[in-house]
Amino acid sequence: MKEYAVVFEKAPNNWAAYVPDLPGCVTTGKTLEETRRLIAEAIEFHIEGMRLHGETVPEPTAVAESIPVRAA
């Protein structure tokens, strides 16, 4: 089992998510919870498609963190 970093972004009316290590693997959802579920499905589908086309599936290398900073 592998774990890929996922970036979640809040838009005015929905959430979006993408996977830096899997270009083109993106989704949107109405809620963060829905978007989490959809990106998990998207990752599996994306990797399955890569394998079917004989492409090499990249290893997860991206790391995402929240960094606290002092705002001015």
JSON list of C-alpha atoms in Angstrom, two decimals:
[
{"chain": "A", "resi": 1, "resn": "MET", "atom": "CA", "xyz": [0.00, 0.00, 0.00]},
{"chain": "A", "resi": 2, "resn": "LYS", "atom": "CA", "xyz": [1.32, 3.44, -0.94]},
{"chain": "A", "resi": 3, "resn": "GLU", "atom": "CA", "xyz": [0.34, 6.87, 0.33]},
{"chain": "A", "resi": 4, "resn": "TYR", "atom": "CA", "xyz": [0.32, 9.86, -2.00]},
{"chain": "A", "resi": 5, "resn": "ALA", "atom": "CA", "xyz": [0.26, 13.46, -0.78]},
{"chain": "A", "resi": 6, "resn": "VAL", "atom": "CA", "xyz": [-2.97, 15.23, -1.69]},
{"chain": "A", "resi": 7, "resn": "VAL", "atom": "CA", "xyz": [-3.52, 18.99, -1.75]},
{"chain": "A", "resi": 8, "resn": "PHE", "atom": "CA", "xyz": [-7.03, 20.17, -0.84]},
{"chain": "A", "resi": 9, "resn": "GLU", "atom": "CA", "xyz": [-8.15, 23.68, -1.77]},
{"chain": "A", "resi": 10, "resn": "LYS", "atom": "CA", "xyz": [-11.35, 25.45, -0.72]},
{"chain": "A", "resi": 11, "resn": "ALA", "atom": "CA", "xyz": [-13.14, 27.33, -3.50]},
{"chain": "A", "resi": 12, "resn": "PRO", "atom": "CA", "xyz": [-16.15, 29.62, -3.01]},
{"chain": "A", "resi": 13, "resn": "ASN", "atom": "CA", "xyz": [-18.67, 26.82, -3.66]},
{"chain": "A", "resi": 14, "resn": "ASN", "atom": "CA", "xyz": [-16.76, 23.55, -3.44]},
{"chain": "A", "resi": 15, "resn": "TRP", "atom": "CA", "xyz": [-13.48, 21.79, -2.66]},
{"chain": "A", "resi": 16, "resn": "ALA", "atom": "CA", "xyz": [-10.80, 20.67, -5.10]},
{"chain": "A", "resi": 17, "resn": "ALA", "atom": "CA", "xyz": [-7.99, 18.15, -4.68]},
{"chain": "A", "resi": 18, "resn": "TYR", "atom": "CA", "xyz": [-4.96, 17.13, -6.69]},
{"chain": "A", "resi": 19, "resn": "VAL", "atom": "CA", "xyz": [-2.02, 14.75, -6.34]},
{"chain": "A", "resi": 20, "resn": "PRO", "atom": "CA", "xyz": [1.38, 16.34, -7.08]},
{"chain": "A", "resi": 21, "resn": "ASP", "atom": "CA", "xyz": [2.99, 12.97, -7.86]},
{"chain": "A", "resi": 22, "resn": "LEU", "atom": "CA", "xyz": [0.24, 11.99, -10.33]},
{"chain": "A", "resi": 23, "resn": "PRO", "atom": "CA", "xyz": [-0.18, 14.84, -12.83]},
{"chain": "A", "resi": 24, "resn": "GLY", "atom": "CA", "xyz": [-3.74, 15.07, -14.05]},
{"chain": "A", "resi": 25, "resn": "CYS", "atom": "CA", "xyz": [-5.18, 13.29, -11.02]},
{"chain": "A", "resi": 26, "resn": "VAL", "atom": "CA", "xyz": [-7.73, 15.82, -9.75]},
{"chain": "A", "resi": 27, "resn": "THR", "atom": "CA", "xyz": [-11.27, 15.99, -8.45]},
{"chain": "A", "resi": 28, "resn": "THR", "atom": "CA", "xyz": [-13.80, 18.34, -6.91]},
{"chain": "A", "resi": 29, "resn": "GLY", "atom": "CA", "xyz": [-16.57, 17.85, -4.38]},
{"chain": "A", "resi": 30, "resn": "LYS", "atom": "CA", "xyz": [-19.19, 19.79, -2.49]},
{"chain": "A", "resi": 31, "resn": "THR", "atom": "CA", "xyz": [-17.61, 19.05, 0.90]},
{"chain": "A", "resi": 32, "resn": "LEU", "atom": "CA", "xyz": [-14.14, 18.20, 2.14]},
{"chain": "A", "resi": 33, "resn": "GLU", "atom": "CA", "xyz": [-15.33, 14.73, 3.14]},
{"chain": "A", "resi": 34, "resn": "GLU", "atom": "CA", "xyz": [-16.78, 14.08, -0.33]},
{"chain": "A", "resi": 35, "resn": "THR", "atom": "CA", "xyz": [-13.59, 15.36, -1.94]},
{"chain": "A", "resi": 36, "resn": "ARG", "atom": "CA", "xyz": [-11.47, 13.03, 0.20]},
{"chain": "A", "resi": 37, "resn": "ARG", "atom": "CA", "xyz": [-13.53, 10.07, -0.95]},
{"chain": "A", "resi": 38, "resn": "LEU", "atom": "CA", "xyz": [-13.44, 11.14, -4.59]},
{"chain": "A", "resi": 39, "resn": "ILE", "atom": "CA", "xyz": [-9.67, 11.74, -4.67]},
{"chain": "A", "resi": 40, "resn": "ALA", "atom": "CA", "xyz": [-9.05, 8.27, -3.21]},
{"chain": "A", "resi": 41, "resn": "GLU", "atom": "CA", "xyz": [-11.15, 6.81, -6.04]},
{"chain": "A", "resi": 42, "resn": "ALA", "atom": "CA", "xyz": [-9.39, 9.07, -8.57]},
{"chain": "A", "resi": 43, "resn": "ILE", "atom": "CA", "xyz": [-5.95, 7.90, -7.42]},
{"chain": "A", "resi": 44, "resn": "GLU", "atom": "CA", "xyz": [-6.90, 4.24, -7.81]},
{"chain": "A", "resi": 45, "resn": "PHE", "atom": "CA", "xyz": [-8.46, 4.88, -11.23]},
{"chain": "A", "resi": 46, "resn": "HIS", "atom": "CA", "xyz": [-5.47, 6.96, -12.37]},
{"chain": "A", "resi": 47, "resn": "ILE", "atom": "CA", "xyz": [-2.96, 4.29, -11.36]},
{"chain": "A", "resi": 48, "resn": "GLU", "atom": "CA", "xyz": [-5.06, 1.55, -12.95]},
{"chain": "A", "resi": 49, "resn": "GLY", "atom": "CA", "xyz": [-5.13, 3.53, -16.20]},
{"chain": "A", "resi": 50, "resn": "MET", "atom": "CA", "xyz": [-1.38, 4.06, -16.12]},
{"chain": "A", "resi": 51, "resn": "ARG", "atom": "CA", "xyz": [-0.79, 0.33, -15.68]},
{"chain": "A", "resi": 52, "resn": "LEU", "atom": "CA", "xyz": [-3.21, -0.55, -18.49]},
{"chain": "A", "resi": 53, "resn": "HIS", "atom": "CA", "xyz": [-1.25, 1.77, -20.80]},
{"chain": "A", "resi": 54, "resn": "GLY", "atom": "CA", "xyz": [2.10, 0.28, -19.76]},
{"chain": "A", "resi": 55, "resn": "GLU", "atom": "CA", "xyz": [3.20, 3.44, -17.99]},
{"chain": "A", "resi": 56, "resn": "THR", "atom": "CA", "xyz": [5.41, 3.42, -14.92]},
{"chain": "A", "resi": 57, "resn": "VAL", "atom": "CA", "xyz": [3.53, 4.46, -11.79]},
{"chain": "A", "resi": 58, "resn": "PRO", "atom": "CA", "xyz": [5.61, 7.07, -9.96]},
{"chain": "A", "resi": 59, "resn": "GLU", "atom": "CA", "xyz": [6.57, 6.48, -6.37]},
{"chain": "A", "resi": 60, "resn": "PRO", "atom": "CA", "xyz": [5.13, 8.95, -3.89]},
{"chain": "A", "resi": 61, "resn": "THR", "atom": "CA", "xyz": [7.71, 11.65, -3.20]},
{"chain": "A", "resi": 62, "resn": "ALA", "atom": "CA", "xyz": [5.73, 14.83, -2.46]},
{"chain": "A", "resi": 63, "resn": "VAL", "atom": "CA", "xyz": [5.20, 15.84, 1.15]},
{"chain": "A", "resi": 64, "resn": "ALA", "atom": "CA", "xyz": [2.58, 18.32, 2.31]},
{"chain": "A", "resi": 65, "resn": "GLU", "atom": "CA", "xyz": [2.57, 20.00, 5.70]},
{"chain": "A", "resi": 66, "resn": "SER", "atom": "CA", "xyz": [0.86, 22.88, 7.43]},
{"chain": "A", "resi": 67, "resn": "ILE", "atom": "CA", "xyz": [3.42, 25.35, 8.76]},
{"chain": "A", "resi": 68, "resn": "PRO", "atom": "CA", "xyz": [2.40, 27.83, 11.47]},
{"chain": "A", "resi": 69, "resn": "VAL", "atom": "CA", "xyz": [3.54, 31.40, 10.80]},
{"chain": "A", "resi": 70, "resn": "ARG", "atom": "CA", "xyz": [3.05, 34.71, 12.54]},
{"chain": "A", "resi": 71, "resn": "ALA", "atom": "CA", "xyz": [0.91, 36.97, 10.44]},
{"chain": "A", "resi": 72, "resn": "ALA", "atom": "CA", "xyz": [1.85, 40.65, 10.32]}
]
